[in-house]
């Protein structure tokens, strides 16, 4: 994978995610926020944006979703903004049940639903245009782009009763999807699922399908190259939303209802025991190559930001961050995503300033 996306750190407030209310702790690029009427409406692409092997990453491309409210304060939809380096270039008004992931290779994967059908669009941030790649009369809850081959992986639920229909894949040039992961088995005993998240490892070989209640989560790890193999199940009462793969480990938040919160690492071979990477984290994200976890530790002694190897637990304190900067982590309830290159990470402040940085072995922060 040439790049990974890094998105808003929301933590474990999954009820807000399930309801589409993703306005908790927001990092807004100030230039993007000030574009106003200078942004054009997202139009229709003349052709499918190029994706897959050989397509370069576009570090600095971003999306942002903001709630649209009526006069009574009721959520009626969301506004999607896309752009690069903090400057918004295109917008689109979407329904209340919309979602977005990425960018991956400059492409935002967008889901919209009008109450009778769902559609998936690939939005090219460079040309602020979109093309529909899949529609369904059932409800698409989540969709991600697989940069290995340009296909889209999506989670479906039945429109009539919201029962789980599993995870499906639709490839470039295809209009129908094929199921790659079965619905969550009732035998796992998780109960009513509030939200489902999807994540790929760096090689695009393993897919994490995470099913969450209000706090507690369960993750199935699927080998996409071995369709007959049963998924490995990672479960534990302390498992919260996933941050992503790092090597063979799955990194997640703990099941918290606020910050600071522990960050955990799970070995799919074991599946039930987690290792605590850091106990009091207020923000966390993996670098683009997923080799390092950049995490801000907050406790009674103050605050510091570390670069930590999840496999060895070796860590180094970062030097060169600006005041108030924290990593912009990838979380399920994301309302913003920023693409980074292999060794990079996005950081931001509560005031809205964002930038891309690189971390050296000695802990120095470079542009």
Coordinates of C-alpha atoms in Angstrom, one line a residue:
X1 CA 0.0 0.0 0.0
X2 CA 1.5 3.3 -1.1
X3 CA -0.2 5.4 1.6
X4 CA -2.7 5.2 4.4
X5 CA -5.3 7.7 5.5
X6 CA -5.2 9.4 8.9
X7 CA -8.4 10.7 10.2
X8 CA -10.1 12.3 13.1
X9 CA -9.4 10.8 16.6
X10 CA -12.9 10.3 18.1
X11 CA -12.2 7.5 20.6
X12 CA -14.9 5.2 21.7
X13 CA -18.1 7.2 21.3
X14 CA -19.7 4.7 19.0
X15 CA -23.3 5.7 19.7
X16 CA -22.5 9.0 18.0
X17 CA -20.9 7.2 15.1
X18 CA -23.9 4.9 14.6
X19 CA -26.2 8.0 14.6
X20 CA -24.0 9.9 12.2
X21 CA -23.3 12.5 14.8
X22 CA -19.5 12.8 14.3
X23 CA -18.9 16.2 15.7
X24 CA -16.8 15.3 18.7
X25 CA -13.3 16.7 18.9
X26 CA -12.7 18.1 15.4
X27 CA -9.5 19.2 13.7
X28 CA -10.3 21.6 10.8
X29 CA -7.8 22.9 8.3
X30 CA -8.1 26.7 8.7
X31 CA -7.6 27.4 5.0
X32 CA -10.3 24.9 4.0
X33 CA -12.7 26.3 6.6
X34 CA -12.2 29.8 5.1
X35 CA -12.8 28.9 1.4
X36 CA -16.5 29.6 1.5
X37 CA -18.0 30.3 -1.9
X38 CA -14.6 29.8 -3.5
X39 CA -15.2 26.0 -3.5
X40 CA -16.9 24.5 -6.5
X41 CA -19.6 21.9 -6.4
X42 CA -18.3 18.4 -6.8
X43 CA -19.1 17.5 -10.4
X44 CA -19.2 14.2 -12.4
X45 CA -15.9 12.7 -13.5
X46 CA -15.6 11.9 -17.2
X47 CA -14.0 8.5 -16.3
X48 CA -13.2 6.4 -13.2
X49 CA -10.2 8.0 -11.4
X50 CA -7.1 5.8 -11.7
X51 CA -6.5 3.5 -8.7
X52 CA -4.5 0.5 -7.9
X53 CA -0.9 -0.5 -8.4
X54 CA 1.3 2.2 -9.9
X55 CA -0.9 5.1 -8.8
X56 CA 1.0 7.6 -6.7
X57 CA -0.1 8.8 -3.3
X58 CA -1.2 12.4 -2.9
X59 CA -0.1 13.4 0.6
X60 CA -2.0 16.4 1.9
X61 CA -5.3 15.6 0.2
X62 CA -8.2 15.6 2.6
X63 CA -11.9 15.3 3.1
X64 CA -14.1 16.8 5.8
X65 CA -17.8 16.0 6.7
X66 CA -19.8 18.6 8.6
X67 CA -23.4 18.2 9.9
X68 CA -26.2 20.2 8.2
X69 CA -29.0 21.1 10.6
X70 CA -32.4 22.5 10.1
X71 CA -33.8 25.4 12.1
X72 CA -34.8 23.1 14.9
X73 CA -31.3 21.7 15.2
X74 CA -32.2 18.3 13.6
X75 CA -29.6 16.6 11.5
X76 CA -30.8 16.7 7.9
X77 CA -27.5 15.8 6.1
X78 CA -23.8 16.4 5.9
X79 CA -21.6 18.5 3.7
X80 CA -18.5 16.9 2.2
X81 CA -15.5 19.1 1.4
X82 CA -12.4 17.8 -0.4
X83 CA -9.1 19.5 -1.2
X84 CA -5.4 19.5 -0.6
X85 CA -3.0 21.1 1.8
X86 CA -5.8 22.7 3.8
X87 CA -7.5 24.3 0.8
X88 CA -10.9 23.1 -0.1
X89 CA -11.6 22.7 -3.8
X90 CA -15.1 21.0 -3.9
X91 CA -18.2 20.4 -1.9
X92 CA -21.3 18.2 -2.0
X93 CA -24.4 18.1 0.2
X94 CA -25.2 14.5 1.3
X95 CA -27.8 12.7 3.3
X96 CA -27.8 12.3 7.1
X97 CA -26.6 8.7 6.7
X98 CA -23.6 9.5 4.5
X99 CA -20.0 8.5 5.3
X100 CA -16.5 8.9 3.8
X101 CA -13.1 7.2 4.0
X102 CA -9.7 8.0 2.7
X103 CA -8.2 9.7 0.9
X104 CA -6.3 6.8 -0.7
X105 CA -4.2 7.9 -3.7
X106 CA -6.1 11.1 -3.7
X107 CA -9.5 9.3 -3.8
X108 CA -12.2 9.7 -1.2
X109 CA -14.7 6.8 -1.0
X110 CA -18.1 8.2 -0.3
X111 CA -21.3 6.5 0.7
X112 CA -24.7 8.3 0.4
X113 CA -28.2 7.0 1.1
X114 CA -31.5 8.6 0.1
X115 CA -33.8 6.4 2.1
X116 CA -34.5 4.0 -0.8
X117 CA -31.1 3.1 -2.1
X118 CA -27.4 3.6 -1.3
X119 CA -24.6 4.5 -3.7
X120 CA -20.8 4.5 -3.5
X121 CA -18.9 7.3 -5.3
X122 CA -15.2 7.6 -5.8
X123 CA -14.4 11.3 -5.4
X124 CA -11.2 12.6 -7.1
X125 CA -9.8 15.4 -4.9
X126 CA -7.6 16.7 -7.7
X127 CA -10.5 17.3 -10.1
X128 CA -13.2 17.7 -7.3
X129 CA -15.4 15.3 -9.3
X130 CA -17.1 12.0 -8.5
X131 CA -18.2 8.8 -10.3
X132 CA -20.7 6.2 -9.0
X133 CA -19.2 2.7 -8.8
X134 CA -22.0 0.8 -7.0
X135 CA -25.6 1.2 -6.0
X136 CA -27.8 -1.1 -3.8
X137 CA -31.4 -1.1 -2.6
X138 CA -29.9 -2.4 0.7
X139 CA -28.0 0.0 3.0
X140 CA -24.2 0.5 2.5
X141 CA -22.9 1.3 6.0
X142 CA -19.2 1.6 5.2
X143 CA -16.9 1.4 2.2
X144 CA -13.1 1.5 1.7
X145 CA -10.9 1.5 -1.3
X146 CA -8.4 -1.3 -1.8
X147 CA -5.3 0.4 -3.3
X148 CA -3.9 -3.0 -4.4
X149 CA -6.4 -3.4 -7.2
X150 CA -8.7 -0.4 -7.0
X151 CA -11.7 -2.5 -5.8
X152 CA -14.1 -1.3 -3.2
X153 CA -15.0 -3.3 0.0
X154 CA -18.3 -2.5 1.5
X155 CA -20.5 -3.5 4.4
X156 CA -24.2 -4.1 3.7
X157 CA -27.2 -4.3 5.9
X158 CA -30.8 -5.2 4.9
X159 CA -32.9 -2.1 4.4
X160 CA -36.1 -3.7 5.9
X161 CA -34.7 -4.9 9.2
X162 CA -31.0 -3.7 9.3
X163 CA -29.8 -7.3 9.5
X164 CA -26.2 -7.9 8.7
X165 CA -25.5 -9.0 5.1
X166 CA -21.7 -9.2 5.3
X167 CA -18.9 -7.6 3.5
X168 CA -18.8 -7.4 -0.3
X169 CA -16.3 -6.5 -3.0
X170 CA -16.9 -4.6 -6.3
X171 CA -14.0 -4.4 -8.7
X172 CA -13.1 -1.7 -11.3
X173 CA -15.5 -2.0 -14.2
X174 CA -17.9 -4.2 -12.3
X175 CA -21.5 -3.2 -11.4
X176 CA -22.3 -6.2 -9.2
X177 CA -20.6 -7.1 -5.9
X178 CA -19.5 -10.5 -4.6
X179 CA -19.6 -11.4 -0.9
X180 CA -16.2 -11.9 0.7
X181 CA -17.1 -12.1 4.4
X182 CA -20.2 -13.7 5.8
X183 CA -22.6 -11.8 8.2
X184 CA -21.5 -11.8 11.9
X185 CA -22.4 -15.2 13.2
X186 CA -25.0 -15.2 16.0
X187 CA -22.9 -17.9 17.7
X188 CA -20.3 -15.3 18.6
X189 CA -22.9 -13.8 21.0
X190 CA -22.1 -10.1 20.5
X191 CA -25.8 -9.0 20.4
X192 CA -27.1 -6.0 18.5
X193 CA -24.3 -4.3 16.7
X194 CA -24.2 -0.5 16.6
X195 CA -21.4 0.0 14.0
X196 CA -19.1 -1.9 11.7
X197 CA -15.7 -0.7 10.6
X198 CA -13.4 -2.1 7.9
X199 CA -9.6 -1.9 7.7
X200 CA -6.9 -3.4 5.4
X201 CA -3.3 -4.3 6.4
X202 CA -0.4 -2.8 4.5
X203 CA -0.2 -5.6 1.9
X204 CA -4.0 -5.6 1.3
X205 CA -4.0 -9.3 2.2
X206 CA -5.9 -9.2 5.5
X207 CA -9.2 -7.4 6.2
X208 CA -10.3 -6.5 9.7
X209 CA -14.1 -6.4 10.1
X210 CA -14.8 -4.8 13.5
X211 CA -18.3 -5.0 15.0
X212 CA -19.0 -2.7 18.0
X213 CA -21.7 -2.2 20.6
X214 CA -21.8 1.1 22.4
X215 CA -18.3 0.5 23.7
X216 CA -17.1 -3.1 23.4
X217 CA -16.0 -4.4 20.0
X218 CA -15.2 -7.7 18.3
X219 CA -12.9 -8.0 15.2
X220 CA -12.7 -10.7 12.6
X221 CA -9.5 -11.0 10.6
X222 CA -10.1 -12.3 7.1
X223 CA -7.4 -13.6 4.8
X224 CA -8.7 -12.3 1.4
X225 CA -6.4 -14.7 -0.4
X226 CA -7.8 -17.8 1.2
X227 CA -11.6 -17.6 0.8
X228 CA -12.2 -21.0 2.5
X229 CA -10.3 -20.1 5.7
X230 CA -12.4 -19.2 8.7
X231 CA -11.7 -15.7 10.0
X232 CA -9.6 -15.3 13.1
X233 CA -11.7 -13.7 15.9
X234 CA -10.2 -11.1 18.2
X235 CA -12.5 -10.4 21.2
X236 CA -12.1 -9.1 24.7
X237 CA -14.3 -6.9 26.9
X238 CA -11.7 -4.2 26.8
X239 CA -11.6 -3.9 23.0
X240 CA -12.6 -0.5 21.6
X241 CA -12.5 1.0 18.0
X242 CA -9.5 0.0 15.9
X243 CA -6.7 2.3 14.9
X244 CA -5.3 -0.1 12.3
X245 CA -2.8 -2.9 11.5
X246 CA 0.8 -2.6 12.4
X247 CA 2.6 -5.6 11.0
X248 CA 0.8 -8.7 12.3
X249 CA -0.8 -6.8 15.2
X250 CA -4.2 -5.0 15.3
X251 CA -4.0 -1.7 17.2
X252 CA -7.1 -0.5 18.9
X253 CA -8.3 1.9 21.5
X254 CA -9.6 0.4 24.8
X255 CA -13.3 0.4 25.5
X256 CA -13.4 3.9 27.0
X257 CA -16.0 6.6 27.1
X258 CA -13.6 9.5 26.9
X259 CA -9.9 10.5 27.0
X260 CA -7.3 9.7 28.2
X261 CA -7.7 6.1 27.2
X262 CA -5.3 3.1 26.8
X263 CA -4.1 2.0 23.3
X264 CA -3.9 -1.8 22.9
X265 CA -2.3 -4.3 20.5
X266 CA -3.9 -7.6 19.7
X267 CA -2.2 -10.7 18.1
X268 CA -4.7 -12.4 15.9
X269 CA -3.1 -15.8 16.7
X270 CA -4.1 -15.4 20.4
X271 CA -7.2 -13.4 19.9
X272 CA -8.3 -12.8 23.5
X273 CA -5.4 -11.1 25.3
X274 CA -4.3 -7.6 24.5
X275 CA -1.0 -5.9 25.3
X276 CA -1.3 -2.3 26.5
X277 CA 0.9 -0.1 24.4
X278 CA 0.3 3.1 26.4
X279 CA -2.1 3.6 29.3
X280 CA -3.1 7.3 29.1
X281 CA -3.4 8.4 25.4
X282 CA -5.4 11.4 24.3
X283 CA -4.5 11.0 20.5
X284 CA -2.9 8.3 18.5
X285 CA -2.2 7.4 14.8
X286 CA -0.1 5.1 12.8
X287 CA 2.5 6.4 10.3
X288 CA 1.7 5.8 6.7
X289 CA 3.7 2.6 6.6
X290 CA 2.1 1.5 9.9
X291 CA 5.5 0.9 11.4
X292 CA 5.2 3.4 14.2
X293 CA 2.4 4.5 16.5
X294 CA 2.6 8.2 17.2
X295 CA 0.7 8.8 20.5
X296 CA 0.2 11.7 22.9
X297 CA 0.3 10.6 26.5
X298 CA -1.6 12.7 29.0
X299 CA -1.5 12.2 32.7
X300 CA -1.0 14.0 36.0
X301 CA 2.7 14.6 35.0
X302 CA 1.7 16.5 31.9
X303 CA 1.7 15.7 28.2
X304 CA 4.2 14.3 25.8
X305 CA 4.1 12.7 22.3
X306 CA 6.0 9.5 21.6
X307 CA 6.8 7.4 18.5
X308 CA 6.4 3.8 19.6
X309 CA 7.0 0.5 17.8
X310 CA 4.0 -1.7 18.6
X311 CA 6.0 -4.9 18.1
X312 CA 9.0 -4.2 20.3
X313 CA 7.5 -1.5 22.5
X314 CA 10.6 0.6 21.9
X315 CA 9.7 4.3 22.0
X316 CA 11.2 7.8 21.7
X317 CA 9.9 11.1 22.7
X318 CA 9.3 13.4 19.8
X319 CA 11.1 16.8 19.5
X320 CA 10.1 19.6 17.2
X321 CA 6.3 19.5 17.5
X322 CA 4.6 22.9 17.8
X323 CA 2.6 23.9 20.8
X324 CA -0.6 21.9 21.1
X325 CA 0.1 19.6 18.1
X326 CA -1.2 16.0 18.4
X327 CA -1.4 13.2 15.9
X328 CA -4.6 13.0 13.8
X329 CA -5.6 9.4 14.3
X330 CA -7.7 7.1 12.1
X331 CA -10.9 6.2 13.9
X332 CA -14.2 4.7 12.8
X333 CA -16.2 7.8 13.6
X334 CA -14.1 9.9 11.4
X335 CA -15.4 13.3 10.1
X336 CA -12.1 14.1 8.4
X337 CA -9.3 12.2 6.7
X338 CA -5.8 13.4 5.5
X339 CA -3.6 11.3 3.3
X340 CA 0.1 10.9 4.2
X341 CA 3.1 9.2 2.5
X342 CA 4.7 6.0 3.8
X343 CA 6.8 7.6 6.6
X344 CA 4.5 10.5 7.4
X345 CA 1.8 11.4 9.8
X346 CA -0.7 14.3 10.1
X347 CA -0.7 16.4 13.2
X348 CA -3.0 19.3 14.2
X349 CA -4.1 21.6 17.0
X350 CA -7.4 22.3 18.6
X351 CA -7.3 25.7 16.9
X352 CA -7.4 24.0 13.5
X353 CA -3.8 24.2 12.2
X354 CA -2.7 21.0 10.5
X355 CA 0.5 19.8 8.8
X356 CA 2.2 16.7 7.6
X357 CA 5.4 15.6 9.4
X358 CA 8.0 12.8 9.3
X359 CA 9.6 11.2 12.3
X360 CA 13.2 10.2 12.4
X361 CA 14.7 7.3 14.4
X362 CA 16.0 9.8 17.0
X363 CA 12.6 11.4 17.5
X364 CA 13.2 14.5 15.5
X365 CA 10.2 15.9 13.6
X366 CA 10.8 16.9 10.0
X367 CA 8.5 18.6 7.4

